[in-house]
Coordinates of C-alpha atoms (C1' of nucleotides) in Angstrom, one line a residue:
Chain A
M6 CA 87.2 40.0 -154.5
L7 CA 87.3 41.2 -158.0
V8 CA 89.8 43.3 -159.6
E9 CA 88.5 46.4 -160.2
Q10 CA 86.6 46.1 -156.4
R11 CA 89.9 45.8 -155.5
R12 CA 91.5 48.5 -157.3
N13 CA 88.9 51.0 -156.6
R14 CA 89.6 49.8 -152.7
L15 CA 92.9 50.3 -153.1
L16 CA 92.7 53.7 -154.6
E17 CA 90.1 54.3 -152.0
L18 CA 92.5 53.3 -149.3
V19 CA 95.3 55.7 -150.6
R20 CA 93.2 58.3 -151.4
V21 CA 91.8 58.7 -147.6
R22 CA 95.8 58.5 -146.1
R23 CA 97.7 60.5 -147.8
F24 CA 100.8 57.8 -148.0
A25 CA 100.5 54.0 -147.7
A26 CA 103.0 51.4 -147.4
L27 CA 103.6 48.8 -149.7
P28 CA 103.2 46.3 -146.8
E29 CA 100.3 47.9 -145.1
L30 CA 98.4 47.9 -148.4
A31 CA 98.9 44.4 -149.3
E32 CA 97.8 43.1 -145.6
E33 CA 94.7 45.1 -145.6
L34 CA 93.8 44.0 -149.3
S35 CA 95.1 39.7 -148.6
V36 CA 97.3 40.1 -151.5
S37 CA 101.2 40.3 -152.4
E38 CA 103.0 42.7 -152.2
S39 CA 103.2 42.3 -156.0
T40 CA 100.1 42.5 -157.2
V41 CA 99.9 45.8 -155.3
R42 CA 102.4 47.2 -157.3
R43 CA 101.7 46.3 -160.6
D44 CA 98.0 47.5 -159.0
L45 CA 99.9 50.9 -158.6
E46 CA 101.5 51.1 -161.5
Q47 CA 98.4 51.9 -163.3
L48 CA 97.0 54.0 -160.5
E49 CA 100.1 56.1 -161.4
R50 CA 99.8 56.1 -165.3
Q51 CA 96.0 57.3 -164.8
G52 CA 97.8 59.5 -162.6
S53 CA 96.0 59.8 -159.6
A54 CA 99.2 58.6 -157.4
Q55 CA 102.6 58.5 -157.5
R56 CA 105.1 56.1 -155.9
I57 CA 108.0 56.8 -154.2
H58 CA 110.5 54.4 -152.5
G59 CA 108.8 53.3 -149.8
G60 CA 105.5 53.2 -150.6
V61 CA 102.3 55.8 -152.7
L62 CA 101.2 59.2 -152.2
Y63 CA 97.8 60.6 -153.7
T64 CA 97.7 62.9 -156.2
G65 CA 94.6 62.6 -157.8
T66 CA 91.4 65.1 -157.5
S67 CA 92.2 67.5 -155.5
P68 CA 94.8 69.4 -158.7
M69 CA 93.6 67.6 -160.6
I70 CA 95.9 65.7 -163.2
P71 CA 94.1 63.5 -165.3
H72 CA 95.8 64.7 -168.3
F73 CA 99.2 65.4 -167.7
E74 CA 99.0 62.6 -170.8
E75 CA 100.2 59.1 -169.9
A76 CA 103.1 60.3 -167.7
Q77 CA 106.1 56.9 -167.9
T78 CA 107.6 56.5 -164.9
H79 CA 110.5 56.6 -166.8
E80 CA 109.9 60.6 -168.4
W81 CA 108.8 61.2 -165.2
S82 CA 111.8 61.2 -163.7
L83 CA 113.3 62.9 -166.7
K84 CA 110.8 65.8 -165.5
K85 CA 111.5 65.8 -161.9
A86 CA 115.5 65.7 -163.7
I87 CA 115.0 69.3 -165.5
A88 CA 112.6 70.6 -163.4
G89 CA 116.2 70.2 -160.2
K90 CA 117.9 72.2 -163.3
A91 CA 115.3 75.1 -163.8
V92 CA 114.7 75.6 -160.2
A93 CA 119.0 76.3 -160.1
L94 CA 118.0 79.2 -162.2
V95 CA 115.4 80.9 -160.0
E96 CA 116.5 83.4 -157.7
D97 CA 114.6 84.3 -154.1
R98 CA 111.9 87.4 -154.6
D99 CA 112.2 86.9 -158.4
T100 CA 108.8 87.9 -159.9
I101 CA 108.9 84.6 -162.7
L102 CA 105.6 83.0 -164.5
L103 CA 104.9 80.4 -165.5
D104 CA 103.5 78.5 -168.0
G105 CA 101.2 74.5 -167.5
G106 CA 102.2 71.2 -169.1
S107 CA 104.0 68.7 -166.9
T108 CA 107.6 69.6 -166.6
T109 CA 106.5 72.9 -166.0
Y110 CA 104.5 72.1 -162.8
E111 CA 107.3 70.0 -161.4
V112 CA 109.3 72.8 -161.4
A113 CA 106.1 74.4 -159.6
R114 CA 106.1 72.1 -156.4
L115 CA 110.3 72.6 -156.5
L116 CA 109.3 76.5 -155.7
L117 CA 107.1 75.9 -153.4
G118 CA 108.1 77.5 -149.9
R119 CA 110.8 80.1 -151.9
S120 CA 109.4 83.7 -151.5
L121 CA 108.6 85.3 -155.5
S122 CA 106.0 86.3 -157.4
V123 CA 104.4 83.7 -159.2
V124 CA 102.6 84.7 -162.6
T125 CA 100.4 81.8 -163.7
N126 CA 98.2 81.0 -166.2
S127 CA 98.0 77.3 -165.1
L128 CA 95.4 75.5 -162.8
P129 CA 97.0 73.3 -161.0
V130 CA 100.0 75.5 -160.2
A131 CA 97.9 78.5 -159.4
N132 CA 96.6 75.6 -156.6
L133 CA 100.0 74.6 -155.5
F134 CA 101.1 77.8 -154.4
A135 CA 98.2 79.9 -153.7
S136 CA 98.6 78.1 -150.3
D137 CA 101.5 78.9 -149.8
T138 CA 102.2 82.7 -148.1
K139 CA 105.5 82.9 -149.5
S140 CA 105.0 83.9 -152.2
D141 CA 102.6 85.9 -154.2
L142 CA 99.9 84.4 -156.9
V143 CA 99.0 86.4 -160.3
F144 CA 96.7 84.1 -161.9
L145 CA 96.5 85.2 -165.2
G146 CA 92.6 84.8 -166.7
G147 CA 91.1 83.6 -169.8
N148 CA 89.2 80.8 -171.4
V149 CA 90.3 77.3 -169.3
C150 CA 90.9 74.2 -171.4
P151 CA 89.6 71.2 -170.0
R152 CA 92.1 69.3 -171.0
S153 CA 95.2 71.2 -169.8
G154 CA 93.4 73.2 -166.9
V155 CA 95.2 76.0 -168.4
A156 CA 93.8 79.9 -169.2
R157 CA 94.8 81.0 -172.8
G158 CA 93.1 83.5 -175.1
P159 CA 92.7 86.7 -175.8
Y160 CA 91.6 87.2 -172.0
T161 CA 94.9 85.7 -170.7
D162 CA 96.6 88.1 -173.6
R163 CA 95.4 91.1 -173.1
M164 CA 96.0 90.6 -168.8
L165 CA 99.4 90.4 -169.8
S166 CA 99.6 93.0 -171.8
M167 CA 99.5 94.1 -168.3
V168 CA 102.4 92.4 -166.4
R169 CA 106.2 92.7 -165.9
V170 CA 108.0 89.4 -165.1
R171 CA 111.9 88.9 -164.3
K172 CA 112.0 85.6 -166.1
T173 CA 109.1 83.1 -168.0
I174 CA 109.5 79.8 -167.9
F175 CA 107.4 77.2 -170.0
S176 CA 107.2 74.1 -171.6
V177 CA 107.1 73.2 -175.8
A178 CA 106.3 70.7 -177.4
G179 CA 108.7 70.8 -180.6
I180 CA 112.7 71.9 -181.0
N181 CA 113.8 72.1 -184.5
E182 CA 116.2 74.8 -187.0
E183 CA 113.5 77.1 -186.6
G184 CA 112.6 77.6 -183.7
F185 CA 110.3 76.2 -181.1
Y186 CA 107.0 75.1 -181.5
N187 CA 103.9 74.2 -179.6
N188 CA 100.2 72.0 -180.8
D189 CA 97.6 74.6 -179.4
L190 CA 96.9 77.7 -181.4
L191 CA 95.4 79.5 -178.6
L192 CA 98.3 78.9 -176.5
V193 CA 101.1 79.6 -178.9
E194 CA 99.9 83.1 -179.3
T195 CA 99.6 83.6 -175.5
E196 CA 103.4 82.7 -174.8
R197 CA 104.3 84.9 -177.2
A198 CA 102.3 87.5 -174.8
M199 CA 104.4 86.0 -172.2
M200 CA 107.5 86.2 -174.1
R201 CA 106.9 90.0 -174.1
A202 CA 106.3 90.3 -170.5
A203 CA 109.4 88.5 -169.1
D204 CA 112.9 90.1 -169.2
E205 CA 114.4 86.1 -169.9
V206 CA 112.9 83.3 -171.0
I207 CA 113.2 80.0 -169.9
V208 CA 112.2 76.9 -172.2
V209 CA 112.0 73.4 -169.1
A210 CA 111.9 70.2 -173.0
D211 CA 112.6 66.9 -172.4
S212 CA 115.4 65.9 -175.2
T213 CA 112.2 63.6 -177.3
K214 CA 111.7 66.7 -178.1
I215 CA 114.5 67.7 -179.9
G216 CA 114.6 67.8 -183.7
R217 CA 110.6 67.2 -183.8
Q218 CA 108.1 70.4 -185.0
S219 CA 104.7 70.4 -184.2
L220 CA 101.4 72.2 -184.9
T221 CA 102.7 76.3 -184.7
H222 CA 105.8 77.3 -184.8
L223 CA 106.4 79.8 -181.8
C224 CA 109.5 81.5 -182.2
P225 CA 113.4 80.8 -183.3
L226 CA 115.8 80.0 -181.2
K227 CA 117.7 82.9 -180.8
D228 CA 114.2 84.3 -178.9
V229 CA 114.7 82.2 -175.5
Q230 CA 117.7 82.8 -173.4
H231 CA 117.9 79.3 -172.0
L232 CA 117.1 76.1 -171.9
V233 CA 116.9 73.6 -169.6
V234 CA 117.3 70.4 -171.3
D235 CA 117.8 66.2 -170.0
D236 CA 121.5 64.7 -171.3
G237 CA 119.8 62.6 -174.0
I238 CA 120.3 65.8 -176.0
D239 CA 123.5 64.7 -178.8
D240 CA 126.4 66.9 -179.3
D241 CA 124.4 68.3 -183.0
W242 CA 121.9 70.0 -181.5
R243 CA 124.1 71.6 -179.0
K244 CA 126.1 73.0 -181.7
I245 CA 123.1 74.1 -183.4
I246 CA 120.9 75.6 -180.2
E247 CA 124.4 77.3 -178.8
A248 CA 124.8 78.9 -181.8
A249 CA 121.9 80.5 -181.6
G250 CA 122.7 82.6 -178.2
V251 CA 120.9 80.5 -175.9
K252 CA 122.2 79.4 -173.1
L253 CA 122.1 75.5 -172.4
H254 CA 121.8 73.9 -169.3
V255 CA 121.8 69.8 -168.9
A256 CA 119.8 67.8 -166.5
K257 CA 122.0 64.3 -165.8
I258 CA 119.8 61.3 -165.2
E259 CA 121.2 58.4 -163.8
M260 CA 120.6 56.0 -166.4
T261 CA 119.0 52.7 -166.1
K262 CA 120.3 49.8 -167.7
D263 CA 119.6 50.2 -170.7
E264 CA 122.6 50.8 -172.4
Chain B
M6 CA 122.3 80.1 -142.6
L7 CA 121.7 79.5 -139.4
V8 CA 120.7 76.9 -137.9
E9 CA 117.3 77.6 -136.8
Q10 CA 116.6 78.9 -139.3
R11 CA 117.3 76.3 -142.0
R12 CA 115.5 73.9 -140.0
N13 CA 112.7 76.6 -139.7
R14 CA 112.6 76.6 -143.9
L15 CA 113.1 73.1 -143.7
L16 CA 109.4 73.0 -142.0
E17 CA 108.4 75.2 -144.1
L18 CA 109.5 73.5 -147.2
V19 CA 108.0 70.1 -145.7
R20 CA 104.3 72.0 -144.8
V21 CA 103.7 72.7 -148.4
R22 CA 105.0 69.9 -150.2
R23 CA 103.2 67.6 -148.8
F24 CA 105.6 65.5 -149.3
A25 CA 109.8 66.0 -150.1
A26 CA 112.5 63.7 -151.2
L27 CA 115.6 63.5 -149.1
P28 CA 118.1 64.4 -152.0
E29 CA 115.2 67.8 -153.3
L30 CA 115.8 68.9 -150.0
A31 CA 119.1 68.8 -149.2
E32 CA 119.8 70.1 -152.2
E33 CA 117.7 73.5 -151.6
L34 CA 118.8 74.8 -148.4
S35 CA 122.4 73.8 -150.3
V36 CA 123.5 70.6 -146.5
S37 CA 124.7 67.4 -147.1
E38 CA 121.8 64.8 -146.7
S39 CA 122.6 63.5 -143.4
T40 CA 122.6 66.7 -142.2
V41 CA 119.0 66.9 -143.4
R42 CA 118.7 63.5 -142.1
R43 CA 119.3 64.7 -138.4
D44 CA 116.9 68.1 -138.8
L45 CA 114.2 65.7 -139.8
E46 CA 115.2 63.3 -136.8
Q47 CA 114.3 66.8 -134.9
L48 CA 110.8 67.2 -137.2
E49 CA 109.9 63.9 -136.0
R50 CA 110.6 64.2 -132.6
Q51 CA 109.0 67.3 -132.2
G52 CA 105.6 65.8 -134.4
S53 CA 105.3 68.2 -137.2
A54 CA 106.4 65.8 -140.1
Q55 CA 106.5 61.9 -140.3
R56 CA 109.9 60.5 -141.6
I57 CA 109.0 57.7 -144.5
H58 CA 111.0 55.2 -146.6
G59 CA 112.4 58.2 -149.6
G60 CA 111.3 61.1 -147.7
V61 CA 109.0 62.6 -145.0
L62 CA 105.5 63.7 -145.0
Y63 CA 104.4 66.8 -143.7
T64 CA 102.1 65.7 -140.4
G65 CA 101.0 69.7 -139.3
T66 CA 97.7 71.1 -139.7
S67 CA 96.3 70.9 -142.4
P68 CA 97.5 72.9 -145.7
M69 CA 95.6 70.5 -148.4
I70 CA 92.5 73.4 -148.1
P71 CA 93.0 75.9 -146.7
H72 CA 90.1 76.9 -148.1
F73 CA 86.7 77.7 -146.1
E74 CA 87.4 75.4 -143.6
E75 CA 84.2 72.6 -143.2
A76 CA 82.4 75.1 -141.5
Q77 CA 79.5 73.9 -137.9
T78 CA 77.2 71.6 -140.0
H79 CA 74.6 73.5 -139.1
E80 CA 76.0 76.1 -141.1
W81 CA 76.3 74.0 -144.0
S82 CA 73.5 72.2 -144.5
L83 CA 72.2 75.9 -144.9
K84 CA 74.5 76.7 -147.1
K85 CA 73.1 73.9 -149.1
A86 CA 69.5 74.4 -149.0
I87 CA 70.4 78.0 -150.0
A88 CA 72.3 76.2 -152.9
G89 CA 69.6 74.9 -153.7
K90 CA 67.5 77.9 -154.0
A91 CA 69.8 79.6 -155.8
V92 CA 70.2 77.3 -158.6
A93 CA 66.6 77.2 -159.4
L94 CA 66.8 81.3 -161.2
V95 CA 69.8 79.4 -163.2
E96 CA 68.6 78.2 -166.8
D97 CA 70.3 75.9 -169.1
R98 CA 73.2 78.1 -171.3
D99 CA 73.1 80.9 -169.0
T100 CA 75.9 83.1 -168.9
I101 CA 76.9 83.1 -165.6
L102 CA 79.2 84.2 -162.5
L103 CA 80.1 83.1 -159.8
D104 CA 82.2 84.8 -157.0
G105 CA 84.2 82.9 -154.1
G106 CA 82.9 82.1 -151.0
S107 CA 81.3 78.6 -148.8
T108 CA 78.0 79.4 -150.3
T109 CA 78.7 80.4 -153.4
Y110 CA 81.0 76.9 -153.9
E111 CA 77.8 74.7 -152.7
V112 CA 75.8 76.8 -155.9
A113 CA 78.6 76.1 -158.0
R114 CA 78.5 72.2 -157.2
L115 CA 74.9 71.4 -157.8
L116 CA 75.4 73.7 -161.9
L117 CA 78.0 70.9 -162.5
G118 CA 77.1 68.8 -165.2
R119 CA 75.0 72.0 -166.8
S120 CA 75.1 73.3 -170.1
L121 CA 76.6 77.0 -168.8
S122 CA 79.1 79.6 -169.2
V123 CA 80.6 80.1 -166.3
V124 CA 83.1 82.7 -165.7
T125 CA 85.0 83.0 -161.5
N126 CA 87.8 84.3 -160.2
S127 CA 87.4 81.8 -156.6
L128 CA 90.5 78.9 -156.9
P129 CA 87.7 76.3 -156.1
V130 CA 85.5 77.4 -158.3
A131 CA 87.0 76.8 -161.4
N132 CA 88.4 73.6 -160.1
L133 CA 84.9 72.2 -160.0
F134 CA 84.4 73.3 -163.6
A135 CA 87.2 72.6 -165.2
S136 CA 86.8 69.5 -165.1
D137 CA 83.8 69.8 -166.3
T138 CA 83.2 69.0 -170.0
K139 CA 79.4 71.0 -170.1
S140 CA 80.4 74.1 -169.7
D141 CA 82.7 76.8 -170.9
L142 CA 85.1 78.5 -168.0
V143 CA 86.2 82.0 -167.6
F144 CA 88.7 82.6 -164.6
L145 CA 89.1 86.2 -163.4
G146 CA 92.9 86.2 -162.6
G147 CA 94.2 89.0 -160.7
N148 CA 96.0 88.6 -157.8
V149 CA 94.8 85.5 -155.2
C150 CA 94.1 85.7 -151.7
P151 CA 95.7 82.8 -150.4
R152 CA 93.3 82.7 -147.7
S153 CA 90.2 82.2 -149.6
G154 CA 92.0 81.6 -153.2
V155 CA 89.6 84.2 -154.5
A156 CA 91.1 87.0 -157.5
R157 CA 90.5 90.4 -157.1
G158 CA 92.4 94.0 -157.4
P159 CA 92.4 95.6 -160.4
Y160 CA 93.9 93.1 -162.8
T161 CA 90.7 91.5 -162.1
D162 CA 88.4 94.8 -162.2
R163 CA 90.3 95.1 -165.4
M164 CA 89.8 91.7 -166.7
L165 CA 86.0 92.7 -165.5
S166 CA 85.2 94.7 -167.1
M167 CA 85.9 92.7 -170.6
V168 CA 83.3 90.0 -169.7
R169 CA 79.7 90.7 -170.0
V170 CA 77.4 87.9 -168.0
R171 CA 73.7 87.2 -167.8
K172 CA 73.9 86.4 -164.0
T173 CA 76.1 87.2 -161.7
I174 CA 76.2 85.3 -158.0
F175 CA 77.7 86.4 -154.9
S176 CA 77.9 86.5 -151.0
V177 CA 78.1 89.3 -148.6
A178 CA 79.1 89.8 -145.8
G179 CA 76.5 91.6 -144.4
I180 CA 73.0 93.2 -145.1
N181 CA 71.2 95.8 -143.5
E182 CA 69.1 98.5 -144.3
E183 CA 71.5 100.6 -146.2
G184 CA 72.4 97.8 -148.8
F185 CA 74.8 94.8 -148.4
Y186 CA 78.4 94.9 -146.9
N187 CA 82.0 93.6 -147.3
N188 CA 84.9 92.8 -145.0
D189 CA 87.2 92.7 -148.2
L190 CA 88.5 96.3 -149.9
L191 CA 89.6 94.7 -152.9
L192 CA 86.8 92.1 -153.2
V193 CA 84.6 95.0 -152.5
E194 CA 85.7 97.3 -155.3
T195 CA 85.8 93.6 -157.9
E196 CA 82.4 93.1 -157.1
R197 CA 81.2 96.4 -157.9
A198 CA 82.4 95.3 -161.3
M199 CA 80.9 91.9 -161.2
M200 CA 77.8 93.9 -160.4
R201 CA 78.7 96.3 -164.0
A202 CA 78.7 93.2 -166.1
A203 CA 75.6 91.7 -165.4
D204 CA 72.1 91.4 -166.7
E205 CA 71.2 90.4 -163.1
V206 CA 72.5 90.3 -159.9
I207 CA 71.6 87.5 -157.2
V208 CA 72.4 87.4 -153.4
V209 CA 73.0 84.6 -151.4
A210 CA 73.6 84.7 -147.7
D211 CA 72.0 82.9 -144.8
S212 CA 70.2 84.4 -142.3
T213 CA 72.6 85.5 -139.6
K214 CA 74.2 88.1 -142.2
I215 CA 70.8 90.0 -141.9
G216 CA 71.3 93.0 -139.3
R217 CA 74.9 93.2 -139.7
Q218 CA 77.0 95.0 -141.2
S219 CA 81.0 94.5 -142.2
L220 CA 83.5 96.4 -143.1
T221 CA 82.9 98.1 -146.3
H222 CA 80.1 98.7 -147.9
L223 CA 79.5 97.5 -151.2
C224 CA 75.7 98.9 -152.8
P225 CA 72.6 99.9 -151.9
L226 CA 69.5 96.8 -151.9
K227 CA 68.3 98.2 -155.1
D228 CA 71.3 97.1 -157.2
V229 CA 70.5 93.7 -156.3
Q230 CA 67.3 91.9 -158.1
H231 CA 67.3 88.9 -156.5
L232 CA 68.8 87.4 -152.8
V233 CA 68.8 84.1 -151.8
V234 CA 68.5 82.8 -148.0
D235 CA 67.3 80.8 -145.6
D236 CA 63.8 80.7 -143.6
G237 CA 65.3 81.8 -140.5
I238 CA 64.2 86.1 -141.8
D239 CA 62.1 87.9 -139.4
D240 CA 59.1 89.5 -141.5
D241 CA 60.3 92.6 -140.6
W242 CA 63.1 92.1 -142.7
R243 CA 61.3 90.5 -145.9
K244 CA 59.0 93.9 -146.1
I245 CA 62.0 96.4 -145.7
I246 CA 63.9 94.3 -149.0
E247 CA 61.0 93.2 -150.8
A248 CA 60.2 97.0 -150.6
A249 CA 63.4 98.5 -151.8
G250 CA 63.0 95.7 -155.0
V251 CA 64.5 92.8 -154.5
K252 CA 63.0 89.7 -155.9
L253 CA 63.6 87.3 -151.7
H254 CA 63.9 83.7 -152.7
V255 CA 63.6 82.0 -149.2
A256 CA 65.6 78.2 -148.9
K257 CA 62.8 76.1 -146.2
I258 CA 65.5 74.6 -143.8
E259 CA 64.0 70.3 -142.7
M260 CA 65.3 71.0 -138.8
T261 CA 68.0 68.4 -137.8
K262 CA 67.0 67.3 -134.7
D263 CA 68.1 69.7 -132.3
E264 CA 64.7 71.2 -131.2
Chain C
dC3 C1' 86.3 20.2 -171.4
dG4 C1' 90.7 21.3 -172.8
dC5 C1' 92.5 25.3 -174.5
dT6 C1' 94.3 30.3 -174.2
dA7 C1' 95.4 34.8 -171.5
dA8 C1' 95.4 36.8 -167.6
dA9 C1' 96.2 37.7 -163.0
dT10 C1' 98.8 36.4 -158.9
dG11 C1' 102.3 35.7 -156.1
dA12 C1' 107.3 33.8 -154.4
dC13 C1' 112.1 34.7 -155.0
dA14 C1' 116.3 36.5 -156.6
dG15 C1' 120.1 39.8 -158.4
dA16 C1' 120.1 44.9 -158.3
dA17 C1' 118.9 49.6 -156.5
dA18 C1' 117.9 52.9 -153.7
dA19 C1' 117.7 54.9 -148.3
dT20 C1' 119.0 54.6 -143.6
dA21 C1' 121.8 54.2 -139.9
dA22 C1' 126.6 54.3 -138.1
dT23 C1' 130.9 55.6 -137.8
dC24 C1' 134.1 59.3 -137.9
dA25 C1' 137.4 63.0 -139.4
dA26 C1' 137.1 67.8 -139.8
dT27 C1' 135.1 72.4 -138.9
dA28 C1' 132.8 76.3 -136.6
dA29 C1' 131.0 77.6 -132.6
dT30 C1' 131.4 78.3 -127.3
dT31 C1' 133.4 78.3 -122.6
dG32 C1' 136.2 79.4 -119.0
Chain D
dC1 C1' 143.3 81.5 -126.5
dA2 C1' 142.8 77.3 -125.7
dA3 C1' 139.9 73.3 -125.1
dT4 C1' 135.8 71.6 -125.2
dT5 C1' 131.4 70.3 -127.1
dA6 C1' 128.4 70.9 -131.6
dT7 C1' 127.9 70.5 -135.9
dT8 C1' 128.7 69.0 -140.2
dG9 C1' 129.6 66.6 -144.5
dA10 C1' 131.6 62.0 -146.4
dT11 C1' 132.1 57.0 -146.3
dT12 C1' 130.8 52.3 -145.0
dA13 C1' 128.1 48.7 -144.0
dT14 C1' 123.2 47.3 -143.7
dT15 C1' 118.5 47.2 -143.7
dT16 C1' 114.8 48.1 -146.8
dT17 C1' 112.6 48.4 -151.3
dC18 C1' 112.3 48.2 -156.0
dT19 C1' 112.1 45.0 -161.1
dG20 C1' 111.9 41.6 -163.9
dT21 C1' 111.2 36.7 -163.7
dC22 C1' 109.2 32.6 -163.4
dA23 C1' 105.7 29.1 -162.1
dT24 C1' 101.0 28.5 -160.4
dT25 C1' 96.7 29.8 -160.2
dT26 C1' 92.3 31.3 -162.0
dA27 C1' 88.9 32.6 -165.2
dG28 C1' 87.7 33.1 -169.6
dC29 C1' 86.0 30.9 -174.3
dG30 C1' 85.1 27.6 -178.0

DNA sequence: CGCTAAATGACAGAAAATAATCAATAATTG
DNA sequence: CAATTATTGATTATTTTCTGTCATTTAGCG
């Protein structure tokens, strides 16, 4: 059997069952587990599946995530850890606003099943909450970016001026002494509106973003109340950020063994 | 927290996420992993969940596609035929507004890949177009109904007052001499706003809806320019509807083999 | 044909998850 | 109120799965 053919069949198998175990797949495709693993790695990079201990989960098309950038497996566990720390900042019955982005998506996943009022401009996030009976969902309309599935632009801003929330959670593309940065002009404008709509602003970002800047300046450090990062952040930056009045929440990552 | 309460919450968590990892659940319920395991054993015995290496899978009734249960196959081919007729009314580069509903969803599916500006308040429809690079997508924000995945309510109305489209396509729950009906109060209000935003209004409905009324009166017949139905409509109704100035488009249904 | 590069399968050590055990705590009952 | 039972969290031993490496096979190409 050809390689491509096998990969397609693998994806199909994973898609139909929502979960598949490794030995099962190896048997079915008549290849070794090693090969299945390698194939799955590809599927994971491509975003159609998520590997977990014991098998694979299908994550494809139903929530479209084909462009949550090349989520290196490593970065992914980073995001999960950060998300875990971030959800602790959310209380039951809160009204929260969630931005797009893969880290925010993880946060959203962990918030499922809690009693919340959720406002979002992200299609993938909205899909998560749409079937959750515990929470109310308000979608912020606007022009939907086909790449990220996020609504932004004047319509969104206008709608944001009509809502009030307790907490806004969003991710950024860069952080330095001057403040926070993002790489989409329209989105930055919308995120400013999001900040205005909230009592508290929570930024989630992995430590690789620190010290980097990006296309557009979003706001100075002091405008954000909470920043959740992984423990890759160094002490100098900690001081700078905390000196600006930002409350820092550091998520511990269990290191692999590259030290 | 009481035991029963925790168990319920656990099930709810597992249901709404399709997969949940053990540490994640333990953290969230503030109990040890041991306890979560024991609880999961119960859920497994009871049949609502399936434990796997690394976490749990929900196996109860599918929460994945809560939006319109795949209706009877018969009605479905009806909807497809109607949709086929309806898309003929849409020209390339049109700006169209699409409502929720299963028939409208079929229309949306057939419109994929064409150069259009699409405005919609339906999450399922938005998902279709979100990954379509050929068309622009504007999502109408608002309160999302968890049952249907449709945004409606004051936010939506407000946003609708800001857009103009060539054609609005929506479905209704009933049609009689007095006009059109739908069964959601908020939605009717939103649909009125949709009509105001459009040059032309196209209603799609199968013939079973004709002669029926429903909770709320939407508008008189004359406010709609096009009505697309299947050929189950009888001649009396054709006359009544056409007399009101509505252009009627009848989709021919090829009978399957139950005759 | 012979060479190179990719793909594959097998294996060993490392990591993760589970099951089983036990002490401590909370609830229940006579 | 004391005794019994159920529930819980920590710990350990065991099993399972994962990662990484290496030899072998297969496919592609000059």
